[in-house]
Amino acid sequence: MDPPLPEKLNIPQLFDTGHRAKWTDGPTMHFASAPCKVNAIRRRTEMDTVKRRLLLVSNSTLHGGGYLDHCQAHISTFFGRVKRVLFVPYALHDRDAYASLARTKFNSLGYELDSIHDAEDPREALRTAEAIFIGGGNTFRLLKCLYDNQLVADIRRRVLEDGVPYMGSSAGTNVSTISISTTNDMPIVCPPSFCALALVPFNINPHYLDHDPRSTHMGETREQRILQYHEEPDTPPVLALREGCVLLVEGNQATLLGGSEACLFTRGKPTVEYNTGSDLSFLLTDEH
């Protein structure tokens, strides 16, 4: 059996990052090009899958609608009888405005919402939370703040061991995976590691865009960038979620919801398209 997660995050204990990562004697890891390998993470995740409940949303706003309108029915079903949700607004600079936006939406759905940035002790707020929602924004800023506040191991423990429901949108979905290596965001700050919460043993690319053959833009497509990621060894599958996609994970079951298809990239294999309602539970095991 794996040892219990440490009270203070010890990155070497949680992640085998391979020979290309360089460690210092202090808490900072200078993260090179090494992927976050997940053998230990998978073992830990599989042991705790009975309680894992995740709602992973590609985008918070869909064209023609308001904030979280496109997935509000899924939110209500997912959180059910929860009374209060702990919101993590770290991905945006103006946390007060972000918390106000999220609170208005969740109040309209019948939930109270507390923002972790208002808490005197963020770790204590997390320890007593009924449910967690991490919003979108810049993924690098978000992950750095999670590390800075020593919340990475705490979130994993609350979700995987205590069964606290976790919702992520965009950047909040990115950090729920193995690493943030397949985010679309600019690295405006540098977290100590690209290794993320590893609530699932694969990566996600939110806001996935298909190449438009009519476009005169000559830059890399999203598909090309993900394929470049898989040129590196030991890189996990990447589930590309188009706008409107929602992934529901309950224990060992994963189901694609929402109004769009998703595309799965697996190193060394052809890409595969999945329709709404598809069973993606195989992504939660070692065999895929």
CSV table of C-alpha atoms in Angstrom, one decimal:
chain,number,residue,atom,x,y,z
A,1,MET,CA,0.0,0.0,0.0
A,2,ASP,CA,1.2,3.5,-0.8
A,3,PRO,CA,2.2,5.7,2.2
A,4,PRO,CA,-0.3,8.4,3.3
A,5,LEU,CA,0.0,11.7,1.6
A,6,PRO,CA,2.2,14.1,3.6
A,7,GLU,CA,0.7,17.1,5.4
A,8,LYS,CA,3.1,19.4,3.6
A,9,LEU,CA,3.5,18.8,-0.1
A,10,ASN,CA,6.6,16.9,-1.0
A,11,ILE,CA,6.8,16.9,-4.7
A,12,PRO,CA,9.4,14.1,-5.0
A,13,GLN,CA,7.1,11.8,-2.9
A,14,LEU,CA,4.1,12.4,-5.1
A,15,PHE,CA,5.7,12.5,-8.6
A,16,ASP,CA,8.3,10.5,-10.3
A,17,THR,CA,9.4,13.1,-12.9
A,18,GLY,CA,12.2,11.3,-14.6
A,19,HIS,CA,15.9,12.1,-15.0
A,20,ARG,CA,15.4,15.4,-16.8
A,21,ALA,CA,14.0,17.2,-13.8
A,22,LYS,CA,16.5,19.0,-11.6
A,23,TRP,CA,15.8,19.3,-7.9
A,24,THR,CA,17.1,21.8,-5.4
A,25,ASP,CA,17.5,21.2,-1.7
A,26,GLY,CA,14.6,23.6,-1.0
A,27,PRO,CA,10.9,23.4,-1.9
A,28,THR,CA,11.4,24.7,-5.5
A,29,MET,CA,11.8,22.3,-8.4
A,30,HIS,CA,13.3,23.7,-11.6
A,31,PHE,CA,11.1,21.9,-14.0
A,32,ALA,CA,12.8,21.1,-17.3
A,33,SER,CA,11.1,19.1,-20.2
A,34,ALA,CA,10.3,16.0,-18.2
A,35,PRO,CA,6.7,14.8,-18.2
A,36,CYS,CA,5.0,14.0,-14.9
A,37,LYS,CA,5.1,10.2,-14.8
A,38,VAL,CA,2.2,8.7,-13.0
A,39,ASN,CA,2.8,5.1,-11.9
A,40,ALA,CA,2.6,6.0,-8.2
A,41,ILE,CA,-0.3,8.5,-9.0
A,42,ARG,CA,-2.2,5.8,-10.8
A,43,ARG,CA,-1.8,3.4,-7.9
A,44,ARG,CA,-3.0,6.0,-5.5
A,45,THR,CA,-5.9,7.1,-7.7
A,46,GLU,CA,-7.1,3.5,-8.3
A,47,MET,CA,-7.1,2.9,-4.6
A,48,ASP,CA,-9.3,5.9,-4.0
A,49,THR,CA,-11.6,5.8,-7.1
A,50,VAL,CA,-14.7,4.7,-5.1
A,51,LYS,CA,-15.1,8.2,-3.7
A,52,ARG,CA,-13.9,10.3,-6.7
A,53,ARG,CA,-16.5,12.6,-8.2
A,54,LEU,CA,-15.5,15.2,-10.8
A,55,LEU,CA,-17.3,17.5,-13.2
A,56,LEU,CA,-14.7,18.8,-15.7
A,57,VAL,CA,-15.9,21.5,-18.0
A,58,SER,CA,-14.1,22.7,-21.1
A,59,ASN,CA,-15.3,26.3,-20.9
A,60,SER,CA,-17.3,28.5,-18.5
A,61,THR,CA,-19.1,30.6,-21.2
A,62,LEU,CA,-20.5,29.3,-24.5
A,63,HIS,CA,-21.3,31.6,-27.4
A,64,GLY,CA,-24.9,32.9,-27.0
A,65,GLY,CA,-25.1,32.3,-23.3
A,66,GLY,CA,-24.0,33.6,-19.9
A,67,TYR,CA,-21.5,32.3,-17.3
A,68,LEU,CA,-21.9,28.6,-16.9
A,69,ASP,CA,-25.3,28.6,-18.5
A,70,HIS,CA,-24.5,25.8,-20.9
A,71,CYS,CA,-23.7,23.4,-18.1
A,72,GLN,CA,-26.0,24.6,-15.2
A,73,ALA,CA,-28.2,21.5,-15.4
A,74,HIS,CA,-25.1,19.3,-15.0
A,75,ILE,CA,-23.9,21.4,-12.1
A,76,SER,CA,-27.2,21.0,-10.3
A,77,THR,CA,-27.3,17.3,-10.8
A,78,PHE,CA,-23.6,16.9,-9.8
A,79,PHE,CA,-23.7,19.0,-6.5
A,80,GLY,CA,-27.2,17.8,-5.6
A,81,ARG,CA,-27.9,18.4,-1.9
A,82,VAL,CA,-24.6,20.3,-1.3
A,83,LYS,CA,-25.4,23.6,0.5
A,84,ARG,CA,-22.1,25.5,0.2
A,85,VAL,CA,-19.4,25.4,-2.5
A,86,LEU,CA,-15.8,26.6,-2.0
A,87,PHE,CA,-14.7,28.6,-5.0
A,88,VAL,CA,-11.0,28.9,-6.0
A,89,PRO,CA,-10.5,32.1,-8.0
A,90,TYR,CA,-6.7,32.0,-8.2
A,91,ALA,CA,-6.6,31.8,-12.0
A,92,LEU,CA,-7.7,35.5,-12.4
A,93,HIS,CA,-6.1,38.6,-11.0
A,94,ASP,CA,-9.3,40.3,-9.8
A,95,ARG,CA,-10.4,37.6,-7.3
A,96,ASP,CA,-13.2,39.8,-5.8
A,97,ALA,CA,-14.9,40.3,-9.1
A,98,TYR,CA,-14.4,36.7,-10.1
A,99,ALA,CA,-15.9,35.4,-6.8
A,100,SER,CA,-18.9,37.8,-7.2
A,101,LEU,CA,-19.5,36.4,-10.7
A,102,ALA,CA,-19.4,32.8,-9.5
A,103,ARG,CA,-21.5,33.6,-6.4
A,104,THR,CA,-24.2,35.1,-8.4
A,105,LYS,CA,-24.4,32.1,-10.7
A,106,PHE,CA,-24.3,29.5,-7.9
A,107,ASN,CA,-26.8,31.4,-5.8
A,108,SER,CA,-29.2,31.3,-8.8
A,109,LEU,CA,-28.9,27.5,-8.7
A,110,GLY,CA,-29.6,27.3,-5.0
A,111,TYR,CA,-26.0,27.1,-3.6
A,112,GLU,CA,-24.1,29.3,-1.2
A,113,LEU,CA,-20.6,30.1,-2.4
A,114,ASP,CA,-17.5,31.0,-0.3
A,115,SER,CA,-14.3,32.1,-2.0
A,116,ILE,CA,-11.0,30.7,-0.7
A,117,HIS,CA,-9.2,34.0,-1.2
A,118,ASP,CA,-11.4,35.5,1.6
A,119,ALA,CA,-10.5,32.8,4.1
A,120,GLU,CA,-8.0,33.7,6.8
A,121,ASP,CA,-6.6,30.1,6.5
A,122,PRO,CA,-7.1,28.7,3.0
A,123,ARG,CA,-6.1,25.2,4.1
A,124,GLU,CA,-8.7,25.2,6.9
A,125,ALA,CA,-11.3,26.4,4.4
A,126,LEU,CA,-10.5,23.5,2.2
A,127,ARG,CA,-10.6,21.0,5.1
A,128,THR,CA,-14.2,21.9,5.9
A,129,ALA,CA,-15.5,22.4,2.4
A,130,GLU,CA,-18.5,20.5,1.2
A,131,ALA,CA,-17.6,20.9,-2.4
A,132,ILE,CA,-14.9,22.5,-4.5
A,133,PHE,CA,-15.1,24.6,-7.7
A,134,ILE,CA,-11.9,25.8,-9.4
A,135,GLY,CA,-12.6,28.4,-12.1
A,136,GLY,CA,-10.8,29.2,-15.3
A,137,GLY,CA,-8.3,31.8,-16.2
A,138,ASN,CA,-4.5,31.4,-16.5
A,139,THR,CA,-3.5,27.9,-15.7
A,140,PHE,CA,0.1,28.8,-14.7
A,141,ARG,CA,-1.1,31.4,-12.2
A,142,LEU,CA,-3.6,29.0,-10.8
A,143,LEU,CA,-1.2,26.1,-10.2
A,144,LYS,CA,1.4,28.4,-8.7
A,145,CYS,CA,-1.1,29.8,-6.2
A,146,LEU,CA,-2.2,26.2,-5.3
A,147,TYR,CA,1.5,25.4,-4.6
A,148,ASP,CA,2.1,28.7,-2.8
A,149,ASN,CA,-0.8,28.0,-0.5
A,150,GLN,CA,0.1,24.3,0.0
A,151,LEU,CA,-3.2,23.2,-1.3
A,152,VAL,CA,-2.2,20.5,-3.9
A,153,ALA,CA,-1.9,17.6,-1.5
A,154,ASP,CA,-4.9,18.9,0.5
A,155,ILE,CA,-7.2,19.0,-2.6
A,156,ARG,CA,-6.1,15.5,-3.6
A,157,ARG,CA,-6.9,14.2,-0.1
A,158,ARG,CA,-10.3,15.8,0.1
A,159,VAL,CA,-11.4,14.6,-3.4
A,160,LEU,CA,-9.8,11.1,-3.5
A,161,GLU,CA,-10.1,10.1,0.2
A,162,ASP,CA,-13.1,12.2,1.5
A,163,GLY,CA,-15.2,12.1,-1.6
A,164,VAL,CA,-15.7,15.9,-1.8
A,165,PRO,CA,-17.1,16.7,-5.2
A,166,TYR,CA,-14.7,18.7,-7.5
A,167,MET,CA,-15.8,20.9,-10.4
A,168,GLY,CA,-13.3,22.5,-12.7
A,169,SER,CA,-13.8,24.8,-15.6
A,170,SER,CA,-11.0,25.5,-18.2
A,171,ALA,CA,-7.9,26.1,-16.1
A,172,GLY,CA,-9.7,24.3,-13.2
A,173,THR,CA,-10.1,21.3,-15.5
A,174,ASN,CA,-6.4,21.5,-16.6
A,175,VAL,CA,-5.1,21.3,-13.0
A,176,SER,CA,-7.3,18.3,-12.2
A,177,THR,CA,-5.1,16.2,-14.6
A,178,ILE,CA,-1.6,14.9,-14.4
A,179,SER,CA,0.1,18.1,-15.6
A,180,ILE,CA,-0.6,21.5,-17.1
A,181,SER,CA,1.6,20.7,-20.1
A,182,THR,CA,-1.4,20.7,-22.5
A,183,THR,CA,-2.9,24.0,-21.4
A,184,ASN,CA,-3.4,26.8,-24.0
A,185,ASP,CA,-2.2,29.5,-21.7
A,186,MET,CA,0.9,31.7,-21.6
A,187,PRO,CA,3.3,31.0,-18.8
A,188,ILE,CA,2.9,34.5,-17.2
A,189,VAL,CA,4.3,33.1,-13.9
A,190,CYS,CA,6.3,30.0,-13.1
A,191,PRO,CA,4.9,27.3,-10.8
A,192,PRO,CA,7.4,25.1,-9.0
A,193,SER,CA,6.3,22.2,-11.2
A,194,PHE,CA,4.0,21.5,-14.1
A,195,CYS,CA,2.7,18.5,-12.2
A,196,ALA,CA,-0.9,19.1,-11.2
A,197,LEU,CA,-3.5,17.5,-8.9
A,198,ALA,CA,-3.6,14.1,-10.8
A,199,LEU,CA,-7.2,13.4,-10.0
A,200,VAL,CA,-7.3,11.5,-13.3
A,201,PRO,CA,-4.4,9.6,-15.0
A,202,PHE,CA,-4.5,11.6,-18.2
A,203,ASN,CA,-4.2,15.1,-19.5
A,204,ILE,CA,-6.9,17.4,-20.9
A,205,ASN,CA,-6.8,20.2,-23.5
A,206,PRO,CA,-9.8,22.5,-22.9
A,207,HIS,CA,-11.2,24.8,-25.6
A,208,TYR,CA,-10.0,22.5,-28.4
A,209,LEU,CA,-10.3,24.0,-31.8
A,210,ASP,CA,-10.3,22.1,-35.1
A,211,HIS,CA,-8.2,23.4,-38.0
A,212,ASP,CA,-10.2,25.7,-40.3
A,213,PRO,CA,-9.1,24.8,-43.9
A,214,ARG,CA,-10.4,28.2,-45.0
A,215,SER,CA,-8.1,30.1,-42.6
A,216,THR,CA,-5.0,31.9,-43.9
A,217,HIS,CA,-3.3,31.6,-40.5
A,218,MET,CA,0.0,29.7,-40.9
A,219,GLY,CA,0.7,29.0,-37.2
A,220,GLU,CA,0.5,25.6,-35.6
A,221,THR,CA,-2.9,24.1,-35.1
A,222,ARG,CA,-4.0,22.7,-31.7
A,223,GLU,CA,-3.7,19.2,-33.1
A,224,GLN,CA,0.0,19.8,-34.1
A,225,ARG,CA,0.8,21.1,-30.7
A,226,ILE,CA,-0.7,18.1,-28.9
A,227,LEU,CA,1.2,15.8,-31.4
A,228,GLN,CA,4.4,17.6,-30.5
A,229,TYR,CA,3.7,16.9,-26.8
A,230,HIS,CA,3.4,13.2,-27.6
A,231,GLU,CA,6.8,13.3,-29.4
A,232,GLU,CA,8.2,13.3,-25.8
A,233,PRO,CA,8.4,9.9,-24.1
A,234,ASP,CA,6.1,8.7,-21.3
A,235,THR,CA,3.5,11.3,-22.1
A,236,PRO,CA,-0.1,10.4,-21.1
A,237,PRO,CA,-3.2,10.5,-23.4
A,238,VAL,CA,-4.7,13.9,-24.0
A,239,LEU,CA,-8.5,14.3,-24.1
A,240,ALA,CA,-9.3,17.3,-26.2
A,241,LEU,CA,-12.6,18.9,-25.1
A,242,ARG,CA,-14.2,21.2,-27.6
A,243,GLU,CA,-16.4,24.1,-26.4
A,244,GLY,CA,-19.4,22.8,-24.6
A,245,CYS,CA,-17.9,19.5,-23.5
A,246,VAL,CA,-18.3,18.2,-20.0
A,247,LEU,CA,-16.6,15.2,-18.5
A,248,LEU,CA,-18.3,13.5,-15.6
A,249,VAL,CA,-16.2,11.1,-13.5
A,250,GLU,CA,-17.8,9.0,-10.7
A,251,GLY,CA,-15.5,6.5,-9.2
A,252,ASN,CA,-14.2,4.3,-12.1
A,253,GLN,CA,-16.8,5.6,-14.5
A,254,ALA,CA,-16.2,8.5,-16.9
A,255,THR,CA,-18.9,9.8,-19.3
A,256,LEU,CA,-18.7,12.5,-21.9
A,257,LEU,CA,-21.6,15.1,-21.6
A,258,GLY,CA,-22.4,18.4,-23.1
A,259,GLY,CA,-23.1,19.4,-26.7
A,260,SER,CA,-19.9,18.7,-28.5
A,261,GLU,CA,-17.6,15.8,-29.4
A,262,ALA,CA,-14.2,15.2,-27.8
A,263,CYS,CA,-11.0,14.0,-29.5
A,264,LEU,CA,-8.6,11.6,-27.8
A,265,PHE,CA,-4.9,11.8,-28.6
A,266,THR,CA,-2.8,8.8,-27.5
A,267,ARG,CA,1.0,8.7,-28.1
A,268,GLY,CA,1.7,6.4,-31.1
A,269,LYS,CA,-1.9,5.8,-32.0
A,270,PRO,CA,-4.4,7.5,-34.3
A,271,THR,CA,-6.7,10.1,-32.8
A,272,VAL,CA,-10.3,9.0,-32.0
A,273,GLU,CA,-13.5,11.0,-31.9
A,274,TYR,CA,-16.1,10.5,-29.2
A,275,ASN,CA,-19.7,11.6,-29.2
A,276,THR,CA,-21.7,12.9,-26.3
A,277,GLY,CA,-22.7,10.1,-24.0
A,278,SER,CA,-19.6,8.0,-24.7
A,279,ASP,CA,-18.2,5.9,-22.0
A,280,LEU,CA,-14.6,7.0,-21.4
A,281,SER,CA,-14.0,4.9,-18.3
A,282,PHE,CA,-11.0,3.1,-20.0
A,283,LEU,CA,-9.0,6.4,-19.5
A,284,LEU,CA,-9.1,5.8,-15.8
A,285,THR,CA,-7.1,2.5,-16.0
A,286,ASP,CA,-3.6,1.7,-17.0
A,287,GLU,CA,-4.8,-0.1,-20.2
A,288,HIS,CA,-5.5,2.4,-22.9
